Coordinates of C-alpha atoms in Angstrom, one line a residue:
Chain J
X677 CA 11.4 -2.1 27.7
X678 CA 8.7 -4.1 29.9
X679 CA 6.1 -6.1 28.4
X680 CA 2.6 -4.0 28.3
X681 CA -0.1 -5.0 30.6
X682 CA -3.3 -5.2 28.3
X683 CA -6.2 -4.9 29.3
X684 CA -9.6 -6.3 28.0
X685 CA -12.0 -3.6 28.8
X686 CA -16.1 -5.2 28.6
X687 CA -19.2 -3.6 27.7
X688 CA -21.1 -0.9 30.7
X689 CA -23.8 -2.6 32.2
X690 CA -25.0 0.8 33.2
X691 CA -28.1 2.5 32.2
X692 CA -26.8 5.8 32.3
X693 CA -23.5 6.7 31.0
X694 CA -23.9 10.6 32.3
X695 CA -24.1 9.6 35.9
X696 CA -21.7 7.4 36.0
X697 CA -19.5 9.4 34.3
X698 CA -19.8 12.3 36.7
X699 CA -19.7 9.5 39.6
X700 CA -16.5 9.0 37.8
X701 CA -15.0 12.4 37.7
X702 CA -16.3 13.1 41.7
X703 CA -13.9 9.8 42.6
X704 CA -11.0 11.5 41.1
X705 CA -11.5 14.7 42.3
X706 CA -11.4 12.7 45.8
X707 CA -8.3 11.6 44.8
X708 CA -6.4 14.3 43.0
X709 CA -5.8 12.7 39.8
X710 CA -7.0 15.1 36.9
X711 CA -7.9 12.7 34.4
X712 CA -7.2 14.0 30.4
X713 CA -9.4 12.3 27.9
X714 CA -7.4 12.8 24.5
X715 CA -9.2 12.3 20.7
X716 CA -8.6 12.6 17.7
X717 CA -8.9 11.0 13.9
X718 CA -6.7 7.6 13.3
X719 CA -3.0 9.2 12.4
X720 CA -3.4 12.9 13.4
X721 CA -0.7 12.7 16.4
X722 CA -1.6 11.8 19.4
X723 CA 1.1 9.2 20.4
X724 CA 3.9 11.5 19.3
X725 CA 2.0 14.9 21.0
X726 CA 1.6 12.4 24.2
X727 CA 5.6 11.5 24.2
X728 CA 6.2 15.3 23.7
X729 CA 3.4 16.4 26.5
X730 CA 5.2 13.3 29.3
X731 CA 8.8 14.5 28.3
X732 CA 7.5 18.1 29.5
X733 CA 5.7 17.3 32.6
X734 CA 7.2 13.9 34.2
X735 CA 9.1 15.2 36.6
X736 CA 6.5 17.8 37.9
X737 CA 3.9 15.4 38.1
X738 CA 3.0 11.9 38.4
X739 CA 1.6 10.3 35.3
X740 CA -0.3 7.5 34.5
X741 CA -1.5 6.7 30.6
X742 CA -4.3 4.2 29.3
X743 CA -3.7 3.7 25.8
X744 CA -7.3 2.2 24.1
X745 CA -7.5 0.4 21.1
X746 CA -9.4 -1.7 19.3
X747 CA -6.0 -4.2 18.8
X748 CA -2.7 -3.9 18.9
X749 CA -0.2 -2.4 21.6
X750 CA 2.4 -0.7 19.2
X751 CA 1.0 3.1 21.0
X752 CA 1.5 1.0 24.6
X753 CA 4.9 0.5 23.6
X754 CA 6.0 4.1 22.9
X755 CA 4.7 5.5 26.0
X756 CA 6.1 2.5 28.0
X757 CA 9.0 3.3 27.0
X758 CA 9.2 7.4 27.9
X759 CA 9.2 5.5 31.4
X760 CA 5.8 6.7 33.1
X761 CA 3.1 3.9 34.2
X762 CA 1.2 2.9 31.1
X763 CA -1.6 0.2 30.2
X764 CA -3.3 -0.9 27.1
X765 CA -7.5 -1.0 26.8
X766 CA -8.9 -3.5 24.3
X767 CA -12.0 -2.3 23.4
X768 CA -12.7 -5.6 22.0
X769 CA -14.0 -4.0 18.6
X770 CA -15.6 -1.1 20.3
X771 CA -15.5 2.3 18.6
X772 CA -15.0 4.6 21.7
X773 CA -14.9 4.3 25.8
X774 CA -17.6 5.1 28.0
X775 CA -16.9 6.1 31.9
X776 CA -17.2 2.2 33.2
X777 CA -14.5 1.3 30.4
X778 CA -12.5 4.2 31.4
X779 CA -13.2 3.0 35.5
X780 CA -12.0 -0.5 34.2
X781 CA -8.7 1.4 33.0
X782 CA -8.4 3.6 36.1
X783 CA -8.6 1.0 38.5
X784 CA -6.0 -1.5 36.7
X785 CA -3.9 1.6 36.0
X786 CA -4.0 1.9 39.7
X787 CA -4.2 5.9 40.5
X788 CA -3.0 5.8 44.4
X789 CA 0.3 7.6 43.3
X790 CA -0.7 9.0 39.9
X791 CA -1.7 13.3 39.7
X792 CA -2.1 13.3 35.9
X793 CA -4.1 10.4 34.4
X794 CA -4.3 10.2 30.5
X795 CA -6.9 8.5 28.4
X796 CA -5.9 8.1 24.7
X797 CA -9.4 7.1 23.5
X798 CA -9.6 5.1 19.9
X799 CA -9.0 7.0 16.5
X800 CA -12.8 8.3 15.7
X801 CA -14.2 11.9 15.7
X802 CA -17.7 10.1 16.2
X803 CA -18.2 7.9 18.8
X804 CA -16.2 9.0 21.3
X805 CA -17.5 12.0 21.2
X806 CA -20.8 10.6 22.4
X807 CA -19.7 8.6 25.5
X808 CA -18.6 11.1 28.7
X809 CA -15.9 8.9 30.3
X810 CA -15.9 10.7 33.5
X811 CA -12.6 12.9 32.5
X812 CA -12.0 16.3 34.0
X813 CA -11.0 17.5 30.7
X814 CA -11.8 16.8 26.8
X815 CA -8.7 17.3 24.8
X816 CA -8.7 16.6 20.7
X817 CA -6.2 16.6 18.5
X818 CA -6.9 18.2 14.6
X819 CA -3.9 17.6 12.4
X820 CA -3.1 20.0 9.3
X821 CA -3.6 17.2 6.5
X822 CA -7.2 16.6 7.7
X823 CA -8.6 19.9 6.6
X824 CA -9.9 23.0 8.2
X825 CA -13.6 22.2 7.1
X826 CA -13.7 19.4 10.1
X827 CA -15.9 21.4 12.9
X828 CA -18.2 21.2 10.0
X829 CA -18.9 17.8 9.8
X830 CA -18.0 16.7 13.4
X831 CA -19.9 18.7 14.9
X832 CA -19.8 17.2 18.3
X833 CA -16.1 16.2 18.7
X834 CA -15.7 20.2 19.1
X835 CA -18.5 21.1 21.0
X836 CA -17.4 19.0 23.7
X837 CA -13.4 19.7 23.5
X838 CA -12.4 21.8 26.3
X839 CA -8.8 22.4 23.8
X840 CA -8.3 21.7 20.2
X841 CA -4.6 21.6 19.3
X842 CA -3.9 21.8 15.9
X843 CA -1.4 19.6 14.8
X844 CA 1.5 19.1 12.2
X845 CA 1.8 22.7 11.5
X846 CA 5.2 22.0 10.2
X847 CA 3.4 20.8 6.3
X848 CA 1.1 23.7 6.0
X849 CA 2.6 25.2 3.4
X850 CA 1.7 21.2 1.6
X851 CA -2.2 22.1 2.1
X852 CA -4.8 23.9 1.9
X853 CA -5.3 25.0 5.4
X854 CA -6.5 27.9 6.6
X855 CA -5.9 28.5 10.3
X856 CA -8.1 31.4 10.8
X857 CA -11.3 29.4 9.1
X858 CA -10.4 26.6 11.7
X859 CA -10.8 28.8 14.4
X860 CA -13.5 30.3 13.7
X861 CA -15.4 27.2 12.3
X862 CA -14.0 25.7 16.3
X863 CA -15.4 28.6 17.5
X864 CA -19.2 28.3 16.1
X865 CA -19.2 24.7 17.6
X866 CA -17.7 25.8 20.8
X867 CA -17.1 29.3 21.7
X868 CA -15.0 28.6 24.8
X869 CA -12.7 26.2 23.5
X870 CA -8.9 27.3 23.6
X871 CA -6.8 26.8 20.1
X872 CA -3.1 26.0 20.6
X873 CA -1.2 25.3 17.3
X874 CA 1.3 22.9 17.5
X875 CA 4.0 20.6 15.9
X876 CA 4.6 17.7 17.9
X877 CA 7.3 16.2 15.6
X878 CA 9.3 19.5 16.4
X879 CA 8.1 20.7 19.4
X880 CA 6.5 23.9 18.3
X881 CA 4.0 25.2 20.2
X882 CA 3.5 22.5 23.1
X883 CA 4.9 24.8 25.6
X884 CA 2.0 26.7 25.6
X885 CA -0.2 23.1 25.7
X886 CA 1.9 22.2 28.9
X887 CA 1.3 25.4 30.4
X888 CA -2.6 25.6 29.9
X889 CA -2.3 21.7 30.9
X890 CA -0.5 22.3 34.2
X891 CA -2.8 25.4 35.1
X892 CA -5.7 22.5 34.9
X893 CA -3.9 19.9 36.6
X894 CA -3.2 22.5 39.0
X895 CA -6.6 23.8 39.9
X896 CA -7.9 20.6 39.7
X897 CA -5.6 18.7 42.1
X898 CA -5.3 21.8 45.0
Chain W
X1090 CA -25.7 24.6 -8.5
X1091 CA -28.8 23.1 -7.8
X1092 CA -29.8 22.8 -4.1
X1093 CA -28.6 19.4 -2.4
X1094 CA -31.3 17.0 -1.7
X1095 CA -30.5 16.1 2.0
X1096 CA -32.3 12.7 3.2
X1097 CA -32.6 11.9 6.8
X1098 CA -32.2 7.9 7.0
X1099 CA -33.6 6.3 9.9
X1100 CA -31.5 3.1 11.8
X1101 CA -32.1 -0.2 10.7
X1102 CA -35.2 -2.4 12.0
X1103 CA -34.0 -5.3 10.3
X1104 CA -32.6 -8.3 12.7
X1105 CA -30.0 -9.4 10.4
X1106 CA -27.7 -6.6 8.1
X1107 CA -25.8 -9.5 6.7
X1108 CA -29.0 -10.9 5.1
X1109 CA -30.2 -7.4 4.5
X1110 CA -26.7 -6.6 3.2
X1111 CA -27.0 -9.5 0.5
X1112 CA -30.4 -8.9 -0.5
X1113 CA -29.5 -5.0 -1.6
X1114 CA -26.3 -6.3 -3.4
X1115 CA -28.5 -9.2 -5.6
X1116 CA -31.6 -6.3 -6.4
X1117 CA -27.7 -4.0 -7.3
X1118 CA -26.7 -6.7 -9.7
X1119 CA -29.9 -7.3 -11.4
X1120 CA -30.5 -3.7 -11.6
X1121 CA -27.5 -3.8 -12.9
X1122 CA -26.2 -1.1 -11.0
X1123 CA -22.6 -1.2 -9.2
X1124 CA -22.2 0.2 -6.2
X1125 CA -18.9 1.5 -4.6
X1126 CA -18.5 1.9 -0.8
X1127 CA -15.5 4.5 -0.3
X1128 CA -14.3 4.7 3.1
X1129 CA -11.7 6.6 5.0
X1130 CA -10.6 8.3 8.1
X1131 CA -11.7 12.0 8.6
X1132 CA -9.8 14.4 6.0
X1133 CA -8.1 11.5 3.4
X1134 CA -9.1 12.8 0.9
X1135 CA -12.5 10.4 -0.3
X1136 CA -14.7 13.6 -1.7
X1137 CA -11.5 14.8 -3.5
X1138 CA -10.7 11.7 -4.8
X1139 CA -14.5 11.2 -5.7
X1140 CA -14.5 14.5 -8.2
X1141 CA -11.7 13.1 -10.2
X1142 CA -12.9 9.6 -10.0
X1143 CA -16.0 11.1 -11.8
X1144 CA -14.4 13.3 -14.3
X1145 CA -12.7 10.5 -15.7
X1146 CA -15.8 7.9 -15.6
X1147 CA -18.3 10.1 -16.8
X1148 CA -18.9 10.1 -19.9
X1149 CA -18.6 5.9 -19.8
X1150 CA -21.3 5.4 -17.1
X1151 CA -24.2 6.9 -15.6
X1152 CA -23.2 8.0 -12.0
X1153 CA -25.1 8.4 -8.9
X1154 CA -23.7 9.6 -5.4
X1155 CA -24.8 9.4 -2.0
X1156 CA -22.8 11.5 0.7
X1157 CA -23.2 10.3 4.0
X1158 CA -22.3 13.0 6.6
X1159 CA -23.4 13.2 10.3
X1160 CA -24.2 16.9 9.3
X1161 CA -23.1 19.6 6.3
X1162 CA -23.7 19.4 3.5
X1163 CA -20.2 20.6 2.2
X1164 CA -19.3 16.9 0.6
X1165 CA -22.4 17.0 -1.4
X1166 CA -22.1 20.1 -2.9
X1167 CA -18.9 19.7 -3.9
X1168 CA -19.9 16.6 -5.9
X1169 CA -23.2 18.3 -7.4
X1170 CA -21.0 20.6 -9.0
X1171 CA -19.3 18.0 -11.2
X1172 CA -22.7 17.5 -12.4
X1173 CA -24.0 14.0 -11.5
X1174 CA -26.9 12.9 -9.6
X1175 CA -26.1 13.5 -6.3
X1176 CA -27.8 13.5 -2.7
X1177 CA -27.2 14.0 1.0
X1178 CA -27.6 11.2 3.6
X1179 CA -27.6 12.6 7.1
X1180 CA -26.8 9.8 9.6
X1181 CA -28.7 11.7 12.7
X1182 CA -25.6 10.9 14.5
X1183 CA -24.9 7.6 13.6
X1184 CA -21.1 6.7 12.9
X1185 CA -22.1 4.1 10.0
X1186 CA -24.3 3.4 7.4
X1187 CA -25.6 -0.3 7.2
X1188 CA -27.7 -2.1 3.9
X1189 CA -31.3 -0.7 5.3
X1190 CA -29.6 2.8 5.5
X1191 CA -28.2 2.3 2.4
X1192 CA -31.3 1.0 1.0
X1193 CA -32.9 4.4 1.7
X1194 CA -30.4 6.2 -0.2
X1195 CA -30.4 4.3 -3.2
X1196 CA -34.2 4.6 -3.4
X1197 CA -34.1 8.1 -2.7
X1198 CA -31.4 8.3 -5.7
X1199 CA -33.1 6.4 -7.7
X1200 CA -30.7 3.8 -9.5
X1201 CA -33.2 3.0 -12.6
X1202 CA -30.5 5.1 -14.9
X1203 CA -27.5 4.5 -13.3
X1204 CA -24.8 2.0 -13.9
X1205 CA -22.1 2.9 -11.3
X1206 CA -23.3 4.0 -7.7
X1207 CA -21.3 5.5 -4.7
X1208 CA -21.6 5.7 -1.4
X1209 CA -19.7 8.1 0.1
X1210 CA -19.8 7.0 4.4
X1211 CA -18.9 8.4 7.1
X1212 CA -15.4 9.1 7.8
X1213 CA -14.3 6.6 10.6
X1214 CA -12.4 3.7 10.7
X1215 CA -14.0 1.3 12.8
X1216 CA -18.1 1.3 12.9
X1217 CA -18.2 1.2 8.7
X1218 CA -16.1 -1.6 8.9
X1219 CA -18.4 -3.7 10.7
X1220 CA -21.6 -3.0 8.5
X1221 CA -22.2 -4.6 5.3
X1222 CA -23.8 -1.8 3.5
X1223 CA -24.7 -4.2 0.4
X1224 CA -22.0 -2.7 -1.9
X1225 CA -20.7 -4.7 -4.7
X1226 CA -16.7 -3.5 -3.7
X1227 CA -15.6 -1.9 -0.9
X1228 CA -13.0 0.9 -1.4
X1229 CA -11.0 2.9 1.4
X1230 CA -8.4 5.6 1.6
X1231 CA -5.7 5.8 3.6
X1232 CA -3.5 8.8 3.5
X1233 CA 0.2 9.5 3.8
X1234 CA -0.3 11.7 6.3
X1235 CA -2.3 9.0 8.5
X1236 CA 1.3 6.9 8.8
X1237 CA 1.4 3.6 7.2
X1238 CA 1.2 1.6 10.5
X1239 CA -2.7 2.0 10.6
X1240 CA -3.5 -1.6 9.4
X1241 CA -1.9 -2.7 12.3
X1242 CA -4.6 -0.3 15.0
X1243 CA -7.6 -0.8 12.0
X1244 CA -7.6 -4.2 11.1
X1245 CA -11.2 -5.1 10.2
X1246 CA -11.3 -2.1 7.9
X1247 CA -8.3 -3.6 5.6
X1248 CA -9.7 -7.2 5.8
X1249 CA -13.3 -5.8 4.2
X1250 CA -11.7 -3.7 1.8
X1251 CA -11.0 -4.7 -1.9
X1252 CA -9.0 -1.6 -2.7
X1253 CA -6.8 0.7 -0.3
X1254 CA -5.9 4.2 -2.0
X1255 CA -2.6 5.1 -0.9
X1256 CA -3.5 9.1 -1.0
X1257 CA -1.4 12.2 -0.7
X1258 CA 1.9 10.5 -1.8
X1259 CA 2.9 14.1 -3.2
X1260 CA 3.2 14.8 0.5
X1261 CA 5.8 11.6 1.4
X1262 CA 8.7 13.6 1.9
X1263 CA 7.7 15.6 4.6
X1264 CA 6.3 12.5 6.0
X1265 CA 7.9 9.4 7.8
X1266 CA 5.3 7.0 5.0
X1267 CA 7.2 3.5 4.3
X1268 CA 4.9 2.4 1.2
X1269 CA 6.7 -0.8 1.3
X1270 CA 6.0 -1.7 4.7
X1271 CA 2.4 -0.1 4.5
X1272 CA 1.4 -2.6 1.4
X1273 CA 3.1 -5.3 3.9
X1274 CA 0.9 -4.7 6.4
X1275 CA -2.3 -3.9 4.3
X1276 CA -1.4 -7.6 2.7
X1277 CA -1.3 -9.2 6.3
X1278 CA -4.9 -8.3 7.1
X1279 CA -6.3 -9.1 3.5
X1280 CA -3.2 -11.0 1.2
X1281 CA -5.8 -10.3 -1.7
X1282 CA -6.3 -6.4 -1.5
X1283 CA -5.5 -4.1 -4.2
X1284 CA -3.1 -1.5 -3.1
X1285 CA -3.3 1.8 -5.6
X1286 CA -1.2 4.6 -4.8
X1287 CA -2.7 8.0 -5.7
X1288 CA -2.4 11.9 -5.5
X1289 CA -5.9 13.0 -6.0
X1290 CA -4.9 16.4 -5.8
X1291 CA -2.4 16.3 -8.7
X1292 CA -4.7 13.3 -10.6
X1293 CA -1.2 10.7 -9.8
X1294 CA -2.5 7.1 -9.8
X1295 CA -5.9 7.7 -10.6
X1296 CA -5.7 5.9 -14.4
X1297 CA -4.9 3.2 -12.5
X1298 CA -7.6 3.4 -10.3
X1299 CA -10.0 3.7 -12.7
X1300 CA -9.2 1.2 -15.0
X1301 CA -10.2 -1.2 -11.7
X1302 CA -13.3 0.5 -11.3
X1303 CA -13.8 -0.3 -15.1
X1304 CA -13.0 -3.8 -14.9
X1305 CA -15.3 -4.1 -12.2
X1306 CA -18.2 -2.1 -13.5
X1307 CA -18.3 -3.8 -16.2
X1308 CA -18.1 -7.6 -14.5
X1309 CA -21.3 -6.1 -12.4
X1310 CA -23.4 -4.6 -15.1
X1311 CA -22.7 -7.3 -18.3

């Protein structure tokens, strides 16, 4: 396995993080890289569901992954090693990515030759939420343990989510989770998002991710 | 159940939260009021872990809460039922709480006739960890489900804590959780962290965890 390349992504200078963002997303519209900006809370999946998502769609696509956090490399590491192009982001102690971080990542990521660019932003249901970073979609991950209760008090995190996939379905039966309540409390933040249940440690459900996934890549790189 | 008191608290104007943060703790001590700030990801498990936390202490102490949510008021009601002084912070947003912040709350709770305080923040990771709210201990709680490699991605939140919860461990074996390694790891950001392993769901570990609390209580109010 290759050494990762990290990274040390600085503070924007900009004044406006909504213009630059959509500066951002215009640029990579130009060149056909549909961009996927992933979220979630620290340990609900996202690693694992990106290993699962990569095995699915490497060899229809070109892919390119930015892995941000605030130390560490041990994510870098086990996307490096399903084999697609992959960088680390230091955030340097920051809490989320804005779209000049996240142009700081595409540029060093280099995305000449890659169709599907993914952003695994840090662990936080806040911040990130707050900060466009210029992707074409907003993808968040809500694991089982967590709670169905969390469109509650995140508010934000799934009003903005384009798709909320609902993770480590497998232990339901451990907790109190009520699917239907999820959805619907999804639903009052953001009636249009799309709910896919899934099980990344077994593989349930994420054909029906990597179909709603291509369908955007699709329409998006045309 | 009595309506929640919800208080909006407005970001600091103060220059300096460390001073700030010291000032709070020294008008705490000779108050002689002890205040507990309990952090976690999303979904650990702190307002859970809160309720029995409280049936156990009390009787012993007076107790005052402070839930501090971005919105809902969910947390708060929860712990109004067990019958203590409780009340809502709403952080407008904000992903942290620091000492002015938390200054607001504890005037707004009124600490006068109570000897054991908690702060219940914001669920996140990283921006809590970097404001000194003023608390005499710092707890978090880091669930099974999480995966024990998070001191590694988080490690200013396990060098400010004095206690790390270990929660959900009725849930370890439908989860790949190495305790050992996790305590290894919580003891390389912060050698002199307590490590507590609990189930608040089934009251597992929490004797334990409130004999600490206890012990430290009672060092703070004396």
């Amino acid at each position: 396995m290759d050494k990762v390349r990290v990274i040390e992504v600085k503070r924007s200078i900009f004044e406006s993080n909504d213009q630059d963002a959509d500066k951002l997303r215009k640029e990579l519209r130009e060149s056909k890289t549909f961009l996927l900006n992933l979220m979630s809370s620290p340990g609900s999946g996202k690693t694992t569901t990106l290993t699962r998502t990569i095995e699915v769609l490497k060899d229809k696509y070109r892919i390119g992954v930015m892995e941000a956090d605030i130390d560490s490399d041990v994510d870098a590491k086990t996307i490096a090693a399903t084999g697609v192009k992959s960088i680390q982001l230091h955030t340097g102690g920051m809490c989320h990515l804005d779209a000049d971080m996240t142009r700081q990542g595409i540029k060093e990521l280099d995305v000449t030759d890659v169709d599907f660019a993914i952003l695994e932003n840090v662990g936080n249901l806040v911040c990130p939420a707050e900060f466009d970073t210029g992707s074409t979609k907003n993808a968040m991950i809500l694991s089982v343990p967590e709670g169905h209760d969390k469109p509650l008090k995140y508010p934000l995190m799934f009003s903005i989510c384009d798709v909320v996939l609902i993770n480590k379905i497998d232990v339901m039966p451990y907790f109190d989770f009520d699917l239907e309540k999820c959805k619907q409390y999804i639903h009052m933040r953001n009636p249009e998002a799309k709910v896919i249940p899934i099980c990344a440690k077994t593989g349930e459900g994420i054909g029906q991710w990597t179909d709603w996934l291509s369908e955007q890549i699709e329409e998006s790189i045309k």
